[in-house]
PDB file of C-alpha atoms in Angstrom:
ATOM      1  CA  MET D 310      24.168  14.977 -14.581  1.00 88.00           C
ATOM      2  CA  PRO D 311      21.307  12.161 -14.927  1.00 94.00           C
ATOM      3  CA  THR D 312      18.238  12.591 -16.373  1.00 96.00           C
ATOM      4  CA  ALA D 313      14.661  11.407 -16.260  1.00 97.00           C
ATOM      5  CA  ILE D 314      11.324  11.870 -17.605  1.00 97.00           C
ATOM      6  CA  ILE D 315       8.141  11.250 -15.690  1.00 97.00           C
ATOM      7  CA  ALA D 316       4.980   9.724 -17.060  1.00 95.00           C
ATOM      8  CA  ASP D 317       1.373  10.131 -15.173  1.00 93.00           C
ATOM      9  CA  ASP D 318      -1.859  10.774 -16.452  1.00 91.00           C
ATOM     10  CA  GLU D 319      -2.806  13.050 -13.453  1.00 89.00           C
ATOM     11  CA  ARG D 320      -1.159  16.390 -13.657  1.00 90.00           C
ATOM     12  CA  LEU D 321      -1.175  16.885  -9.999  1.00 88.00           C
ATOM     13  CA  MET D 322       0.929  13.679  -9.578  1.00 89.00           C
ATOM     14  CA  ARG D 323       3.716  14.626 -11.991  1.00 92.00           C
ATOM     15  CA  ASP D 324       3.727  18.099 -10.487  1.00 92.00           C
ATOM     16  CA  GLN D 325       4.333  16.387  -7.060  1.00 91.00           C
ATOM     17  CA  LEU D 326       6.774  13.747  -7.939  1.00 93.00           C
ATOM     18  CA  ARG D 327       8.927  16.426  -9.661  1.00 94.00           C
ATOM     19  CA  LEU D 328       8.966  18.431  -6.487  1.00 93.00           C
ATOM     20  CA  ARG D 329       9.636  15.661  -4.537  1.00 92.00           C
ATOM     21  CA  LEU D 330      12.488  14.797  -6.705  1.00 95.00           C
ATOM     22  CA  ASN D 331      14.037  18.125  -6.945  1.00 94.00           C
ATOM     23  CA  GLN D 332      14.031  18.543  -3.104  1.00 93.00           C
ATOM     24  CA  ALA D 333      15.905  15.203  -2.706  1.00 94.00           C
ATOM     25  CA  TRP D 334      17.956  14.785  -5.941  1.00 95.00           C
ATOM     26  CA  PRO D 335      18.584  18.287  -7.448  1.00 95.00           C
ATOM     27  CA  GLU D 336      21.360  17.118  -9.664  1.00 95.00           C
ATOM     28  CA  LEU D 337      18.690  14.952 -11.437  1.00 96.00           C
ATOM     29  CA  ASP D 338      17.251  16.938 -14.520  1.00 97.00           C
ATOM     30  CA  ILE D 339      13.667  15.922 -15.443  1.00 96.00           C
ATOM     31  CA  VAL D 340      14.029  16.391 -19.180  1.00 97.00           C
ATOM     32  CA  GLY D 341      10.250  15.587 -20.123  1.00 97.00           C
ATOM     33  CA  GLU D 342       6.928  14.592 -19.019  1.00 97.00           C
ATOM     34  CA  ALA D 343       4.217  12.418 -20.553  1.00 96.00           C
ATOM     35  CA  LYS D 344       0.455  11.847 -20.034  1.00 94.00           C
ATOM     36  CA  ASN D 345       0.119   8.112 -20.882  1.00 93.00           C
ATOM     37  CA  GLY D 346       2.369   5.150 -22.217  1.00 93.00           C
ATOM     38  CA  ASP D 347       2.790   6.017 -25.817  1.00 94.00           C
ATOM     39  CA  GLU D 348       4.009   9.488 -24.777  1.00 96.00           C
ATOM     40  CA  ALA D 349       6.484   7.738 -22.544  1.00 95.00           C
ATOM     41  CA  ILE D 350       7.421   5.414 -24.900  1.00 95.00           C
ATOM     42  CA  GLU D 351       8.086   8.379 -27.552  1.00 96.00           C
ATOM     43  CA  LEU D 352      10.114  10.316 -25.251  1.00 96.00           C
ATOM     44  CA  VAL D 353      12.495   7.947 -24.147  1.00 95.00           C
ATOM     45  CA  SER D 354      13.175   7.302 -27.762  1.00 95.00           C
ATOM     46  CA  GLN D 355      13.889  10.907 -28.587  1.00 96.00           C
ATOM     47  CA  LEU D 356      15.513  12.008 -25.196  1.00 96.00           C
ATOM     48  CA  LYS D 357      17.123   8.698 -24.002  1.00 95.00           C
ATOM     49  CA  PRO D 358      16.618   9.751 -20.287  1.00 95.00           C
ATOM     50  CA  ASP D 359      18.416   7.490 -17.858  1.00 94.00           C
ATOM     51  CA  LEU D 360      15.495   6.828 -15.573  1.00 94.00           C
ATOM     52  CA  THR D 361      11.659   6.958 -16.625  1.00 93.00           C
ATOM     53  CA  PHE D 362       9.100   7.226 -13.722  1.00 93.00           C
ATOM     54  CA  LEU D 363       5.835   5.211 -14.958  1.00 89.00           C
ATOM     55  CA  ASP D 364       2.697   5.307 -13.461  1.00 88.00           C
ATOM     56  CA  ILE D 365       1.257   1.570 -13.875  1.00 82.00           C
ATOM     57  CA  ARG D 366      -2.180   2.426 -14.874  1.00 83.00           C
ATOM     58  CA  MET D 367      -2.548   5.348 -17.661  1.00 86.00           C
ATOM     59  CA  PRO D 368      -4.979   5.457 -20.550  1.00 85.00           C
ATOM     60  CA  GLY D 369      -3.644   4.096 -23.798  1.00 85.00           C
ATOM     61  CA  LYS D 370      -0.473   1.940 -23.318  1.00 87.00           C
ATOM     62  CA  THR D 371      -0.130   1.006 -19.245  1.00 83.00           C
ATOM     63  CA  GLY D 372       3.093   1.663 -17.276  1.00 83.00           C
ATOM     64  CA  MET D 373       3.524  -2.430 -17.752  1.00 80.00           C
ATOM     65  CA  GLU D 374       3.328  -2.353 -21.563  1.00 85.00           C
ATOM     66  CA  ALA D 375       5.566   0.910 -21.665  1.00 88.00           C
ATOM     67  CA  ALA D 376       7.959  -0.662 -19.686  1.00 85.00           C
ATOM     68  CA  ARG D 377       7.971  -3.689 -21.794  1.00 83.00           C
ATOM     69  CA  ALA D 378       8.230  -1.611 -25.036  1.00 88.00           C
ATOM     70  CA  ILE D 379      10.937   0.614 -23.541  1.00 87.00           C
ATOM     71  CA  GLY D 380      13.054  -2.369 -22.379  1.00 82.00           C
ATOM     72  CA  ALA D 381      16.669  -1.526 -21.622  1.00 81.00           C
ATOM     73  CA  GLY D 382      16.205   1.920 -23.205  1.00 87.00           C
ATOM     74  CA  SER D 383      15.827   3.605 -19.633  1.00 89.00           C
ATOM     75  CA  ASN D 384      15.991   2.455 -16.155  1.00 87.00           C
ATOM     76  CA  ILE D 385      12.217   1.978 -15.179  1.00 86.00           C
ATOM     77  CA  VAL D 386      10.826   3.105 -11.760  1.00 88.00           C
ATOM     78  CA  PHE D 387       6.915   2.132 -11.585  1.00 86.00           C
ATOM     79  CA  VAL D 388       4.663   4.627  -9.847  1.00 84.00           C
ATOM     80  CA  THR D 389       1.490   3.013  -8.133  1.00 79.00           C
ATOM     81  CA  ALA D 390      -1.304   4.049  -5.654  1.00 72.00           C
ATOM     82  CA  TYR D 391      -1.575   0.235  -4.826  1.00 62.00           C
ATOM     83  CA  ASP D 392      -0.765  -3.006  -6.386  1.00 59.00           C
ATOM     84  CA  GLN D 393       0.198  -5.801  -3.875  1.00 59.00           C
ATOM     85  CA  TYR D 394       1.614  -8.115  -6.622  1.00 47.00           C
ATOM     86  CA  ALA D 395       3.521  -5.425  -8.246  1.00 56.00           C
ATOM     87  CA  VAL D 396       5.346  -4.266  -5.093  1.00 56.00           C
ATOM     88  CA  GLU D 397       6.261  -7.728  -3.979  1.00 50.00           C
ATOM     89  CA  ALA D 398       7.912  -8.361  -7.268  1.00 44.00           C
ATOM     90  CA  PHE D 399       9.758  -5.094  -7.160  1.00 56.00           C
ATOM     91  CA  GLU D 400      10.958  -5.534  -3.450  1.00 49.00           C
ATOM     92  CA  ARG D 401      13.136  -8.313  -4.957  1.00 40.00           C
ATOM     93  CA  GLY D 402      14.318  -6.931  -8.374  1.00 40.00           C
ATOM     94  CA  ALA D 403      15.822  -4.447 -10.017  1.00 41.00           C
ATOM     95  CA  VAL D 404      13.271  -2.064 -11.157  1.00 62.00           C
ATOM     96  CA  ASP D 405      12.345   0.050  -8.071  1.00 78.00           C
ATOM     97  CA  TYR D 406       8.805   1.678  -7.346  1.00 78.00           C
ATOM     98  CA  VAL D 407       7.358   4.877  -5.396  1.00 82.00           C
ATOM     99  CA  LEU D 408       4.064   4.550  -3.989  1.00 78.00           C
ATOM    100  CA  LYS D 409       1.660   7.411  -4.375  1.00 79.00           C
ATOM    101  CA  PRO D 410       1.579  10.007  -3.006  1.00 79.00           C
ATOM    102  CA  PRO D 411       5.372   9.952  -2.659  1.00 82.00           C
ATOM    103  CA  GLU D 412       6.645  10.588   0.621  1.00 83.00           C
ATOM    104  CA  ALA D 413      10.028  12.028   1.248  1.00 85.00           C
ATOM    105  CA  GLU D 414      11.685   9.005   3.353  1.00 86.00           C
ATOM    106  CA  ARG D 415      10.529   6.222   0.905  1.00 83.00           C
ATOM    107  CA  LEU D 416      11.668   8.481  -2.194  1.00 88.00           C
ATOM    108  CA  GLN D 417      15.033   8.561  -0.707  1.00 90.00           C
ATOM    109  CA  VAL D 418      15.456   5.029  -0.475  1.00 87.00           C
ATOM    110  CA  THR D 419      14.579   4.839  -3.957  1.00 87.00           C
ATOM    111  CA  ILE D 420      16.953   7.836  -5.126  1.00 91.00           C
ATOM    112  CA  ASP D 421      19.805   5.612  -3.289  1.00 91.00           C
ATOM    113  CA  ARG D 422      18.812   2.494  -5.174  1.00 86.00           C
ATOM    114  CA  LEU D 423      19.096   4.517  -8.581  1.00 89.00           C
ATOM    115  CA  LYS D 424      22.159   6.266  -7.849  1.00 91.00           C
ATOM    116  CA  ALA D 425      23.887   2.914  -7.237  1.00 87.00           C
ATOM    117  CA  ARG D 426      22.531   1.494 -10.465  1.00 85.00           C
ATOM    118  CA  LEU D 427      23.295   4.102 -12.394  1.00 87.00           C
ATOM    119  CA  ALA D 428      27.050   3.622 -11.080  1.00 85.00           C
ATOM    120  CA  LYS D 429      26.895   0.044 -12.455  1.00 75.00           C
ATOM    121  CA  PRO D 430      28.051  -1.026 -15.920  1.00 66.00           C
ATOM    122  CA  LYS D 431      24.856  -0.755 -18.670  1.00 58.00           C
ATOM    123  CA  GLU D 432      24.898  -4.050 -19.622  1.00 54.00           C
ATOM    124  CA  ALA D 433      24.449  -5.501 -15.815  1.00 51.00           C
ATOM    125  CA  VAL D 434      21.591  -3.119 -15.421  1.00 47.00           C
ATOM    126  CA  ASN D 435      19.875  -4.117 -18.807  1.00 52.00           C
ATOM    127  CA  ASP D 436      20.376  -7.875 -17.947  1.00 57.00           C
ATOM    128  CA  SER D 437      18.493  -7.095 -14.359  1.00 56.00           C
ATOM    129  CA  VAL D 438      15.825  -5.213 -15.907  1.00 55.00           C
ATOM    130  CA  THR D 439      14.971  -7.174 -18.703  1.00 57.00           C
ATOM    131  CA  ALA D 440      14.671 -10.276 -16.115  1.00 61.00           C
ATOM    132  CA  MET D 441      13.032  -8.210 -13.697  1.00 59.00           C
ATOM    133  CA  LEU D 442       9.914  -7.348 -16.724  1.00 58.00           C
ATOM    134  CA  SER D 443      10.115 -11.003 -17.548  1.00 61.00           C
ATOM    135  CA  GLN D 444       9.116 -12.142 -14.130  1.00 62.00           C
ATOM    136  CA  LEU D 445       6.507  -9.407 -13.638  1.00 58.00           C
ATOM    137  CA  ALA D 446       4.793 -10.382 -16.860  1.00 58.00           C
ATOM    138  CA  GLU D 447       4.650 -14.043 -15.488  1.00 63.00           C
ATOM    139  CA  LYS D 448       3.187 -12.969 -12.336  1.00 58.00           C
ATOM    140  CA  MET D 449       0.685 -10.755 -13.939  1.00 56.00           C
ATOM    141  CA  ALA D 450      -0.664 -13.079 -16.145  1.00 57.00           C
ATOM    142  CA  ALA D 451      -0.840 -15.656 -13.188  1.00 57.00           C
ATOM    143  CA  PRO D 452      -4.390 -16.672 -12.509  1.00 63.00           C
ATOM    144  CA  LYS D 453      -6.270 -14.474 -10.066  1.00 63.00           C
ATOM    145  CA  PRO D 454      -7.106 -16.127  -6.881  1.00 70.00           C
ATOM    146  CA  THR D 455     -10.967 -17.054  -5.923  1.00 84.00           C
ATOM    147  CA  TYR D 456     -12.142 -15.081  -3.181  1.00 90.00           C
ATOM    148  CA  LEU D 457     -15.302 -15.565  -1.056  1.00 90.00           C
ATOM    149  CA  GLN D 458     -18.565 -14.302  -2.471  1.00 92.00           C
ATOM    150  CA  TRP D 459     -21.031 -15.279   0.351  1.00 93.00           C
ATOM    151  CA  ILE D 460     -20.617 -15.836   3.982  1.00 94.00           C
ATOM    152  CA  GLN D 461     -22.716 -18.182   6.089  1.00 91.00           C
ATOM    153  CA  ALA D 462     -23.792 -16.792   9.162  1.00 88.00           C
ATOM    154  CA  SER D 463     -26.203 -17.393  12.216  1.00 81.00           C
ATOM    155  CA  ILE D 464     -28.833 -14.748  13.216  1.00 82.00           C
ATOM    156  CA  GLY D 465     -30.556 -16.516  16.133  1.00 80.00           C
ATOM    157  CA  GLN D 466     -31.442 -19.860  15.277  1.00 79.00           C
ATOM    158  CA  ASP D 467     -31.193 -19.286  11.602  1.00 81.00           C
ATOM    159  CA  LEU D 468     -28.683 -19.631   8.986  1.00 84.00           C
ATOM    160  CA  ARG D 469     -28.384 -16.787   6.273  1.00 88.00           C
ATOM    161  CA  MET D 470     -26.270 -16.831   3.004  1.00 91.00           C
ATOM    162  CA  ILE D 471     -24.886 -13.092   2.955  1.00 94.00           C
ATOM    163  CA  PRO D 472     -23.417 -11.622  -0.351  1.00 94.00           C
ATOM    164  CA  VAL D 473     -19.911 -10.180   0.761  1.00 95.00           C
ATOM    165  CA  GLU D 474     -20.486  -7.138  -1.147  1.00 94.00           C
ATOM    166  CA  ASP D 475     -23.622  -6.269   1.377  1.00 95.00           C
ATOM    167  CA  ILE D 476     -21.213  -6.819   4.440  1.00 96.00           C
ATOM    168  CA  LEU D 477     -20.138  -3.432   5.671  1.00 97.00           C
ATOM    169  CA  PHE D 478     -17.385  -4.655   8.092  1.00 97.00           C
ATOM    170  CA  PHE D 479     -16.214  -7.827  10.169  1.00 97.00           C
ATOM    171  CA  ARG D 480     -15.174  -7.466  14.039  1.00 95.00           C
ATOM    172  CA  SER D 481     -14.054 -10.275  16.130  1.00 93.00           C
ATOM    173  CA  ASP D 482     -14.161 -10.688  19.607  1.00 86.00           C
ATOM    174  CA  GLU D 483     -12.568 -13.736  21.770  1.00 79.00           C
ATOM    175  CA  LYS D 484     -15.177 -16.056  20.358  1.00 85.00           C
ATOM    176  CA  TYR D 485     -17.031 -14.900  17.499  1.00 91.00           C
ATOM    177  CA  THR D 486     -17.034 -12.574  14.503  1.00 94.00           C
ATOM    178  CA  CYS D 487     -19.547 -10.002  14.195  1.00 94.00           C
ATOM    179  CA  VAL D 488     -20.785  -9.881  10.565  1.00 95.00           C
ATOM    180  CA  GLN D 489     -22.383  -6.108   9.934  1.00 95.00           C
ATOM    181  CA  THR D 490     -24.825  -5.292   7.158  1.00 95.00           C
ATOM    182  CA  GLU D 491     -26.803  -2.307   6.499  1.00 93.00           C
ATOM    183  CA  ARG D 492     -30.072  -4.285   7.587  1.00 91.00           C
ATOM    184  CA  PHE D 493     -28.740  -6.759  10.324  1.00 91.00           C
ATOM    185  CA  GLU D 494     -25.923  -8.019  12.528  1.00 92.00           C
ATOM    186  CA  ALA D 495     -25.057 -11.811  12.132  1.00 92.00           C
ATOM    187  CA  LEU D 496     -22.340 -13.930  13.866  1.00 92.00           C
ATOM    188  CA  ILE D 497     -19.756 -16.667  12.574  1.00 94.00           C
ATOM    189  CA  ARG D 498     -16.947 -18.632  14.310  1.00 90.00           C
ATOM    190  CA  LYS D 499     -14.250 -17.466  11.422  1.00 92.00           C
ATOM    191  CA  PRO D 500     -11.693 -15.191  12.691  1.00 92.00           C
ATOM    192  CA  VAL D 501     -10.575 -12.125  11.048  1.00 93.00           C
ATOM    193  CA  ARG D 502      -7.349 -13.533  10.292  1.00 91.00           C
ATOM    194  CA  ASP D 503      -8.780 -16.325   8.070  1.00 92.00           C
ATOM    195  CA  LEU D 504     -11.170 -14.029   6.647  1.00 95.00           C
ATOM    196  CA  ALA D 505      -8.420 -11.420   5.560  1.00 92.00           C
ATOM    197  CA  GLU D 506      -6.618 -14.413   3.638  1.00 91.00           C
ATOM    198  CA  GLU D 507     -10.221 -15.261   1.827  1.00 93.00           C
ATOM    199  CA  LEU D 508     -11.568 -11.973   0.941  1.00 94.00           C
ATOM    200  CA  ASP D 509     -10.703  -9.973  -1.783  1.00 93.00           C
ATOM    201  CA  PRO D 510      -8.097  -7.260  -0.462  1.00 90.00           C
ATOM    202  CA  ALA D 511      -9.091  -4.750  -3.127  1.00 89.00           C
ATOM    203  CA  LEU D 512     -12.805  -4.781  -1.328  1.00 93.00           C
ATOM    204  CA  PHE D 513     -11.970  -5.420   2.308  1.00 95.00           C
ATOM    205  CA  TRP D 514      -9.223  -3.693   4.134  1.00 94.00           C
ATOM    206  CA  GLN D 515      -7.817  -4.957   7.568  1.00 94.00           C
ATOM    207  CA  ILE D 516      -7.679  -1.992   9.687  1.00 95.00           C
ATOM    208  CA  HIS D 517      -7.174  -3.804  13.053  1.00 94.00           C
ATOM    209  CA  ARG D 518      -5.970  -7.128  13.797  1.00 92.00           C
ATOM    210  CA  ALA D 519      -9.798  -7.656  14.743  1.00 94.00           C
ATOM    211  CA  THR D 520     -11.397  -5.820  11.869  1.00 96.00           C
ATOM    212  CA  LEU D 521     -12.311  -5.816   8.264  1.00 96.00           C
ATOM    213  CA  VAL D 522     -14.075  -3.189   6.444  1.00 96.00           C
ATOM    214  CA  ASN D 523     -15.892  -3.000   3.066  1.00 96.00           C
ATOM    215  CA  VAL D 524     -14.030  -0.190   1.427  1.00 93.00           C
ATOM    216  CA  ASN D 525     -17.182   1.211  -0.323  1.00 94.00           C
ATOM    217  CA  ALA D 526     -18.904   1.528   3.216  1.00 94.00           C
ATOM    218  CA  ILE D 527     -16.208   4.028   4.343  1.00 93.00           C
ATOM    219  CA  GLU D 528     -17.382   7.257   4.748  1.00 92.00           C
ATOM    220  CA  GLY D 529     -14.270   9.226   6.147  1.00 90.00           C
ATOM    221  CA  VAL D 530     -11.526   8.802   8.682  1.00 91.00           C
ATOM    222  CA  THR D 531     -11.436  10.977  11.989  1.00 91.00           C
ATOM    223  CA  ARG D 532      -9.363  11.234  15.195  1.00 89.00           C
ATOM    224  CA  ASP D 533     -10.545  11.027  18.655  1.00 89.00           C
ATOM    225  CA  ILE D 534      -9.289  13.092  21.782  1.00 89.00           C
ATOM    226  CA  ARG D 535      -6.790  10.317  22.527  1.00 88.00           C
ATOM    227  CA  GLY D 536      -5.366  10.744  19.004  1.00 86.00           C
ATOM    228  CA  ARG D 537      -6.891   7.539  17.512  1.00 90.00           C
ATOM    229  CA  HIS D 538      -7.706   6.984  13.708  1.00 92.00           C
ATOM    230  CA  LEU D 539     -11.429   5.910  13.521  1.00 93.00           C
ATOM    231  CA  VAL D 540     -13.177   4.881  10.261  1.00 94.00           C
ATOM    232  CA  LEU D 541     -16.657   6.152   9.765  1.00 94.00           C
ATOM    233  CA  ILE D 542     -19.367   3.796   8.374  1.00 95.00           C
ATOM    234  CA  LYS D 543     -21.622   5.212   5.941  1.00 93.00           C
ATOM    235  CA  GLY D 544     -25.393   5.563   7.326  1.00 91.00           C
ATOM    236  CA  LYS D 545     -23.985   3.853  10.570  1.00 92.00           C
ATOM    237  CA  SER D 546     -22.880   5.377  13.874  1.00 91.00           C
ATOM    238  CA  ASP D 547     -20.139   2.560  14.260  1.00 91.00           C
ATOM    239  CA  LYS D 548     -16.289   4.192  14.520  1.00 93.00           C
ATOM    240  CA  LEU D 549     -13.472   1.414  14.006  1.00 95.00           C
ATOM    241  CA  GLU D 550     -10.384   1.860  15.294  1.00 94.00           C
ATOM    242  CA  VAL D 551      -7.464   1.961  12.880  1.00 93.00           C
ATOM    243  CA  SER D 552      -4.005   0.185  13.891  1.00 91.00           C
ATOM    244  CA  ARG D 553      -1.133   2.047  13.285  1.00 88.00           C
ATOM    245  CA  SER D 554       0.100  -0.504  11.078  1.00 86.00           C
ATOM    246  CA  PHE D 555      -2.496  -0.184   8.821  1.00 88.00           C
ATOM    247  CA  LEU D 556      -2.665   3.752   8.693  1.00 86.00           C
ATOM    248  CA  HIS D 557      -0.737   3.670   5.260  1.00 82.00           C
ATOM    249  CA  LEU D 558      -3.983   2.322   3.742  1.00 82.00           C
ATOM    250  CA  PHE D 559      -5.425   5.862   4.168  1.00 81.00           C
ATOM    251  CA  LYS D 560      -2.890   7.774   2.920  1.00 70.00           C
ATOM    252  CA  GLN D 561      -4.253   7.771  -0.744  1.00 55.00           C
ATOM    253  CA  MET D 562      -7.846   9.086   0.622  1.00 53.00           C
TER     254      MET D 562
END
């Protein structure tokens, strides 16, 4: 019977993941839980579980730091709300990941991968885990990209320099992109697809091929009578449509 521990500083997340794992993989014996990376390292040392589910961001030692300390002592599965660099790396490597909140369909993919991994000789798994952690450390240590801090936009005949944090959303039509702030609206010629590559993705979410929204400006999400998801903007009557392909951004809210 394979064994596992779960490490997450949020009790609700630990309970939810335990429930999902019990439903999808009843043979898995969850032998312990940890609230931070230090406790996870200690539990792995004591219990020697086959699998360790590590939240990436925890107080004390993070999941990344705990994984390096655990090394080949257990098969690591990272749990994350959103981390684009880690997700890209995990898709190509031996270490798997689970997005919060854990969904049954995606969790089943992880379980199938883990069963296949546990069936391999331990030496082969350890080598791939060590290589993966090395690649991840290099990626996380790489210089962070430089994002736009100001937008130069037209208001009538005038040009205005607008700090990006003051912008509520960008919305494009065929010729222009509207730049909406709390106090005024301006126009630029740069399309949303270019802005999406130049703005900080942690601050601006693309919710439609023609729309970017400042996450700090989001008041909530609602549905209209046609079943479309619409983003509500704080202090504004605007309702921005969310494309189906971007709905996953709001599952953590």
